[in-house]
Amino acid sequence: MSLLKKMILYAVLVMSSIILMFPIAYAFLISFLSGAELLQGKWWPSDWSLRNYMAAFEKVPLARYLWNSFFVSFIVMIGQLAVSSLAAYAFVFLRFPFRNILFSLTITTMLIPWEATVIPNYLTVQALGWTNNYFGLTIPFFALAFGIFLLRQHFKTIPFELYEAAQVSGIKHFRFFWYIVLPLSKTSLATLSIYSFLTTWNMYLWPLLVTNDERVRTVQIGLKQMQTQEMATEWGVVMAAVIIAILPTLLLLFVGQKQLQQGLMQGSIK
């Protein structure tokens, strides 16, 4: 590649990065502005004080919301890893009638918009008494067609001869799954973990529907509560809460970016 092409490529990448990061940088600057500075249309704070960040924890129980989001995201991540890995193992290594048809039906559910399942899921959760409960926030999301597909594609790269040799040696299914399949699938498991955690952390509509108790509500609901009429001029406080809410996802994305890319590529090769 010539020097000119490299320069153009890097210039496009830099511009794309600036456009992508501008909203986050703008929110970060606003989080340090006072109400008076915002009314004056200033962009750069004169005082880099943390008063807006402290006020964010005082206006709403932000610490409780952050803990709820972390706990719910972690439980959903574990649930999706367990269900998706076991289902993918069954679709790859077990032989049972209509296996391919069942897998096709599982993948077909990815075509159904999530909004179309909100009402049936809500009625089910309500009938089970799981509203205002961690069960209602986590269990409905344990089964993930994308996770099953991703892990199945990776499990298919594992030589089937290993499974046959394990059966001849008398190794049971779960032992083979735990000690051989999972260690060979660390990258795909890490990819699914990051995807699951980020998706659950950023969820808004479902927690809004199934919770009305501050003890179990997540941080996304807390951000919306801060945008009330009496706080209309305190956008610095609101943006401080936004920065606090997106910081864990940014850190996780930066740390796990390599694993996320590798896992998605491995899942698309087979």
Tab-separated table of N, CA, C and O in Angstrom, residues 70 137 148 264:
chain	number	residue	atom	x	y	z
A	70	PHE	N	-25.295	-4.136	37.634
A	70	PHE	CA	-24.168	-5.075	37.627
A	70	PHE	C	-24.633	-6.485	37.984
A	70	PHE	O	-24.261	-7.462	37.314
A	137	LEU	N	-36.093	-9.968	35.980
A	137	LEU	CA	-35.100	-9.222	35.227
A	137	LEU	C	-34.048	-10.107	34.578
A	137	LEU	O	-33.340	-9.660	33.671
A	148	ILE	N	-26.338	-19.579	21.266
A	148	ILE	CA	-26.329	-20.985	20.850
A	148	ILE	C	-25.656	-21.131	19.497
A	148	ILE	O	-24.830	-22.027	19.276
A	264	LEU	N	-16.153	-13.487	17.350
A	264	LEU	CA	-17.101	-13.302	16.252
A	264	LEU	C	-16.524	-13.843	14.943
A	264	LEU	O	-17.265	-14.417	14.134
